[in-house]
PDB file of C-alpha atoms in Angstrom:
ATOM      1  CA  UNK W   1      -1.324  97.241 128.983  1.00 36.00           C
ATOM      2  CA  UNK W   2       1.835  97.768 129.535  1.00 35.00           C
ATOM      3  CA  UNK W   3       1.973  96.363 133.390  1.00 31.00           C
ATOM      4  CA  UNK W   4       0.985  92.892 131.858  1.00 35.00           C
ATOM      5  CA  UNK W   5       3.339  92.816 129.177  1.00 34.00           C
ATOM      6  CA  UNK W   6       6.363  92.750 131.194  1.00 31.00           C
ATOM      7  CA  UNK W   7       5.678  89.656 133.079  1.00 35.00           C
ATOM      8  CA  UNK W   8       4.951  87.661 130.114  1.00 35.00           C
ATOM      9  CA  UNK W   9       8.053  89.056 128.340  1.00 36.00           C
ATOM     10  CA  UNK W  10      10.284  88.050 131.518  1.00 36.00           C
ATOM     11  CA  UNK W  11       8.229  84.102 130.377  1.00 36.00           C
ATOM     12  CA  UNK W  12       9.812  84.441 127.245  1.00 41.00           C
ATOM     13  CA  UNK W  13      13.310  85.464 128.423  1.00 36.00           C
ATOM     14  CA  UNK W  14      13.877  83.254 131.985  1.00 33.00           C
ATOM     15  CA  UNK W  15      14.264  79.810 130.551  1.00 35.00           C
ATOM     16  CA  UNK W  16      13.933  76.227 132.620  1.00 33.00           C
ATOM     17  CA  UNK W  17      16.507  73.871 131.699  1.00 34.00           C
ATOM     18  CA  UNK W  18      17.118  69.792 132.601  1.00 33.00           C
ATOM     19  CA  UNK W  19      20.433  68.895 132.562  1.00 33.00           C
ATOM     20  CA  UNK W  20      21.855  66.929 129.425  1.00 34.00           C
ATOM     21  CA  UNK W  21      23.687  63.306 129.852  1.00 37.00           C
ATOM     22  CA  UNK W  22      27.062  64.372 130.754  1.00 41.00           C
ATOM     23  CA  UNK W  23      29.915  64.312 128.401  1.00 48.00           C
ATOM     24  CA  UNK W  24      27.456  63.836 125.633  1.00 70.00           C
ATOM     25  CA  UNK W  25      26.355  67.372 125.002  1.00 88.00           C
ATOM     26  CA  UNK W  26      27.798  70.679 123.717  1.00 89.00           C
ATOM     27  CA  UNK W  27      27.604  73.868 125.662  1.00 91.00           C
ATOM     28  CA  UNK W  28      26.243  76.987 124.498  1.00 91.00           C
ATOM     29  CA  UNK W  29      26.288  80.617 125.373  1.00 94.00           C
ATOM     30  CA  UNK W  30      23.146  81.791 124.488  1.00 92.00           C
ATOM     31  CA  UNK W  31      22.234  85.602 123.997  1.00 92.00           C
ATOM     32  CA  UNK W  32      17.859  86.578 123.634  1.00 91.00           C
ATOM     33  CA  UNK W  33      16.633  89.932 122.493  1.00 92.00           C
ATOM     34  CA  UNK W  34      13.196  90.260 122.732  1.00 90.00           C
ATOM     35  CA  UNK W  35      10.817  92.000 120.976  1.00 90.00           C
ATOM     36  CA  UNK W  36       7.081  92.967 121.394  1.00 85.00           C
ATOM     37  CA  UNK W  37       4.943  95.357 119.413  1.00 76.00           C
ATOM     38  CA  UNK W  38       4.882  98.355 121.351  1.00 72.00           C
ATOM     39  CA  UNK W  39       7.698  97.862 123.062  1.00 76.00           C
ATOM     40  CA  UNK W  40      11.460  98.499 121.854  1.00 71.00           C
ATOM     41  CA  UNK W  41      14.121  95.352 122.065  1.00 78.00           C
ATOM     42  CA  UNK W  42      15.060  93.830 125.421  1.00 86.00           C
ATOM     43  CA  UNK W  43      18.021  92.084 125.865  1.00 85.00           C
ATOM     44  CA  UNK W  44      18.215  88.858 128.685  1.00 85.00           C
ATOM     45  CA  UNK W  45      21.562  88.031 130.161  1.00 89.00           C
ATOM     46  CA  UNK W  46      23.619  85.418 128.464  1.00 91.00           C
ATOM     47  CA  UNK W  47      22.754  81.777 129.949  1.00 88.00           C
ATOM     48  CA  UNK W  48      24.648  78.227 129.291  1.00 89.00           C
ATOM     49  CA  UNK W  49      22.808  75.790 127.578  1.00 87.00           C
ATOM     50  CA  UNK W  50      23.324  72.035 127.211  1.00 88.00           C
ATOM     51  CA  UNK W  51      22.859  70.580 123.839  1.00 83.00           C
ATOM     52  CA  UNK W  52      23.759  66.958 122.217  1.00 79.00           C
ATOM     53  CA  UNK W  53      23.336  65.660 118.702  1.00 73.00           C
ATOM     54  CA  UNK W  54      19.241  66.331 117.709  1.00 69.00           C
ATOM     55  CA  UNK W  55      18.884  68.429 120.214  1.00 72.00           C
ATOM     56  CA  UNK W  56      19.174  71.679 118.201  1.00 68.00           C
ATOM     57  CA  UNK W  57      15.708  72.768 119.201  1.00 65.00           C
ATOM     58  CA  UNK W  58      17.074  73.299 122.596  1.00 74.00           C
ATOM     59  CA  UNK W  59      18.900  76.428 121.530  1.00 76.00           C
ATOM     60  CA  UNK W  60      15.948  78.226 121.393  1.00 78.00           C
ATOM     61  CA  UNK W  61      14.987  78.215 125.026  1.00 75.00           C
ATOM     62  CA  UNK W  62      11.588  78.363 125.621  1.00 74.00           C
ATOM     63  CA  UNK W  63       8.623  79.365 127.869  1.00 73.00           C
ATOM     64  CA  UNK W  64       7.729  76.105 129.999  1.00 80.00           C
ATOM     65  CA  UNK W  65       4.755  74.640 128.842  1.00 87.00           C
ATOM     66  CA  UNK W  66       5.757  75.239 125.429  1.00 87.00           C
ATOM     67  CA  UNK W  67       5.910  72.399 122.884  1.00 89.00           C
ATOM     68  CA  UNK W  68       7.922  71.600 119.979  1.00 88.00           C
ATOM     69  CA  UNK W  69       6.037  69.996 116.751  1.00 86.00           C
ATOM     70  CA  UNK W  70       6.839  69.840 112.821  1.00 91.00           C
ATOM     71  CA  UNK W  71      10.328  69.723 113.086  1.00 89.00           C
ATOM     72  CA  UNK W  72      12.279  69.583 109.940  1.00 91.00           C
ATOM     73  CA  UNK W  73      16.047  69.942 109.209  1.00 90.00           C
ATOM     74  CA  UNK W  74      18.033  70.713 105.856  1.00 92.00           C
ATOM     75  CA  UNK W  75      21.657  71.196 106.016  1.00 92.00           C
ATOM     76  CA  UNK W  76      22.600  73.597 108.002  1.00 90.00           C
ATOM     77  CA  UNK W  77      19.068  74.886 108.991  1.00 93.00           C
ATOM     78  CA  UNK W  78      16.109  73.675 111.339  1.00 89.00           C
ATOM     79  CA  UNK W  79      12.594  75.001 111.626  1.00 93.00           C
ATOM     80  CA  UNK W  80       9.945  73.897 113.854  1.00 92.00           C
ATOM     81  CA  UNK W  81       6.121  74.901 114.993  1.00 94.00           C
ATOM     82  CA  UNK W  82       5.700  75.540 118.827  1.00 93.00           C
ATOM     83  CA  UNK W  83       2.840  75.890 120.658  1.00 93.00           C
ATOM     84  CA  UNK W  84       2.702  77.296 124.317  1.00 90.00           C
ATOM     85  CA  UNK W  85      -0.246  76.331 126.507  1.00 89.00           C
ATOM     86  CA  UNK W  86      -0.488  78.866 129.424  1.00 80.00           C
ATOM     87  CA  UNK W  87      -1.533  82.403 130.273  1.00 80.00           C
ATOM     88  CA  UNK W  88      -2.393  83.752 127.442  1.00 82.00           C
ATOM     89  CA  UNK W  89      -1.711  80.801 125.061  1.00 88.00           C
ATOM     90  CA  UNK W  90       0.558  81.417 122.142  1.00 90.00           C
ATOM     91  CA  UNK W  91       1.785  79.442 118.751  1.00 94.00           C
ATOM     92  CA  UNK W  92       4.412  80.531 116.614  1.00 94.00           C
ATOM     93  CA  UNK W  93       7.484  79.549 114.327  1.00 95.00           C
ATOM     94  CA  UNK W  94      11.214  79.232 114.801  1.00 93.00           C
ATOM     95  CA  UNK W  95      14.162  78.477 112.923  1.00 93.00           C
ATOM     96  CA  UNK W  96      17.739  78.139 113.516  1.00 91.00           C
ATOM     97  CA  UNK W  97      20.832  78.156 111.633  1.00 93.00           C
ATOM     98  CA  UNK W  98      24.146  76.617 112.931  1.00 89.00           C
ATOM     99  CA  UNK W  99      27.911  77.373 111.605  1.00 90.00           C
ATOM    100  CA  UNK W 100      31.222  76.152 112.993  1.00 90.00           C
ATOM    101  CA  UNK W 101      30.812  76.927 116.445  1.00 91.00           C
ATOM    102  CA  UNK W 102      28.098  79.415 116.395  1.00 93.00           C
ATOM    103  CA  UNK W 103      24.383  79.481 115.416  1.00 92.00           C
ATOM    104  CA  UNK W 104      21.721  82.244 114.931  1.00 95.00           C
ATOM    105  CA  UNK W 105      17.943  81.188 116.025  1.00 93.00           C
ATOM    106  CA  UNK W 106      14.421  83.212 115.588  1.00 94.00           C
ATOM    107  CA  UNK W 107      11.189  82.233 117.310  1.00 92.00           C
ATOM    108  CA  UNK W 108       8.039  84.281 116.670  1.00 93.00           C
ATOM    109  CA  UNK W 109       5.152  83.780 118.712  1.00 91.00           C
ATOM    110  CA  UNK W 110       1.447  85.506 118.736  1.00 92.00           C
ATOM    111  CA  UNK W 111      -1.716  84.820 120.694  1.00 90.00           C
ATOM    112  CA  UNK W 112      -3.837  87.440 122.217  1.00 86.00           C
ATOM    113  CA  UNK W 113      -3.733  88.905 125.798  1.00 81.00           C
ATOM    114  CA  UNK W 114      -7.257  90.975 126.903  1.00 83.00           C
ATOM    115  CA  UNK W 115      -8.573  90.664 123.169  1.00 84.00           C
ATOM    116  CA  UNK W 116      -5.319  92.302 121.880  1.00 84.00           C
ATOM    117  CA  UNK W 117      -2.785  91.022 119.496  1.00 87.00           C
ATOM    118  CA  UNK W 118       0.260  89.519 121.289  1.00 85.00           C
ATOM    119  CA  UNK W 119       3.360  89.175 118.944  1.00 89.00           C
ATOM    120  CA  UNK W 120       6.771  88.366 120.664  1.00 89.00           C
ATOM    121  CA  UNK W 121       9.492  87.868 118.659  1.00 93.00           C
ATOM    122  CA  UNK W 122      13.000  86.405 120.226  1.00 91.00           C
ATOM    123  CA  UNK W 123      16.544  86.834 118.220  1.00 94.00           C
ATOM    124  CA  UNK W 124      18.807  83.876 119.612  1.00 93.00           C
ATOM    125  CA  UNK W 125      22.803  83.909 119.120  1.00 94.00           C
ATOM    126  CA  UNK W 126      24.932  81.349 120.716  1.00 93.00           C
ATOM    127  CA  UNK W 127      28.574  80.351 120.550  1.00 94.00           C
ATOM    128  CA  UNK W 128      30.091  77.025 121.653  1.00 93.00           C
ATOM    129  CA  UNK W 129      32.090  77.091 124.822  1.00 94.00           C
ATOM    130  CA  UNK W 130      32.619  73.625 125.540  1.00 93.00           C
ATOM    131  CA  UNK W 131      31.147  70.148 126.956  1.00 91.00           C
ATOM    132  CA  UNK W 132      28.315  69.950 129.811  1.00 89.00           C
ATOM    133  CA  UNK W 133      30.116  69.074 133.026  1.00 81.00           C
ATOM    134  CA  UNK W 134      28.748  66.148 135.094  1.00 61.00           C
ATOM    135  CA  UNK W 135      24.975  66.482 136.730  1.00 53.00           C
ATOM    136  CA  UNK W 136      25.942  66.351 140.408  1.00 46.00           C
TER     137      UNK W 136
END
């Protein structure tokens, strides 16, 4: 099982991003360790994401195909439902907490994958490094 665990755990680390309106946006340095049951904690390389005001849910880079629902946000905290469509398809929970400059996200997915339980979990950290530049 092994063999077709790693390509859905490189899904859940190698993100697609659009590009934010310039100038409007922050930009993040973003940090994933992933973890699957049966497998120990893998670590993707940083990555820069864009991110304006309400857009907090894009800290938690995502699968594509994956979408965001329930959304709710108190103080310093947001939490959200996702569901991912795809191969196999997965649902979950995330949350993510923000401080001056920095912010700490979880997203938990499950499904099944060959009539097994799937559970992924990703650990998010980010720090602010500036403004998007201009989309060229």
């Amino acid at each position: 099982m092994a063999t077709r665990i790693v390509p859905l755990l490189a899904t859940g680390v190698c993100f697609a991003w659009s590009a934010a309106q310039a100038g409007s946006a922050d930009l993040w340095e973003v940090t994933a360790f992933v973890t699957m049951r049966g497998m120990g904690m893998m670590a993707a390389p940083p990555i820069e994401v864009c991110a304006g005001a309400g857009q907090s849910d894009r800290l938690t880079p995502m699968p594509a195909g994956c979408r965001i629902t329930d959304r709710s946000t108190a103080g310093d905290r947001t939490s959200f439902r996702v569901a991912c469509a795809g191969k196999p398809p997965t649902a979950g929970t995330g949350e993510i907490t923000t401080g001056q400059g920095v912010y700490h996200a979880v997203l938990r997915l499950t499904g099944k994958m060959d009539d097994e339980p799937l559970t992924m979990t990703t650990e998010y950290s980010g720090r602010l490094i500036g403004k998007c530049a201009a989309a060229k």
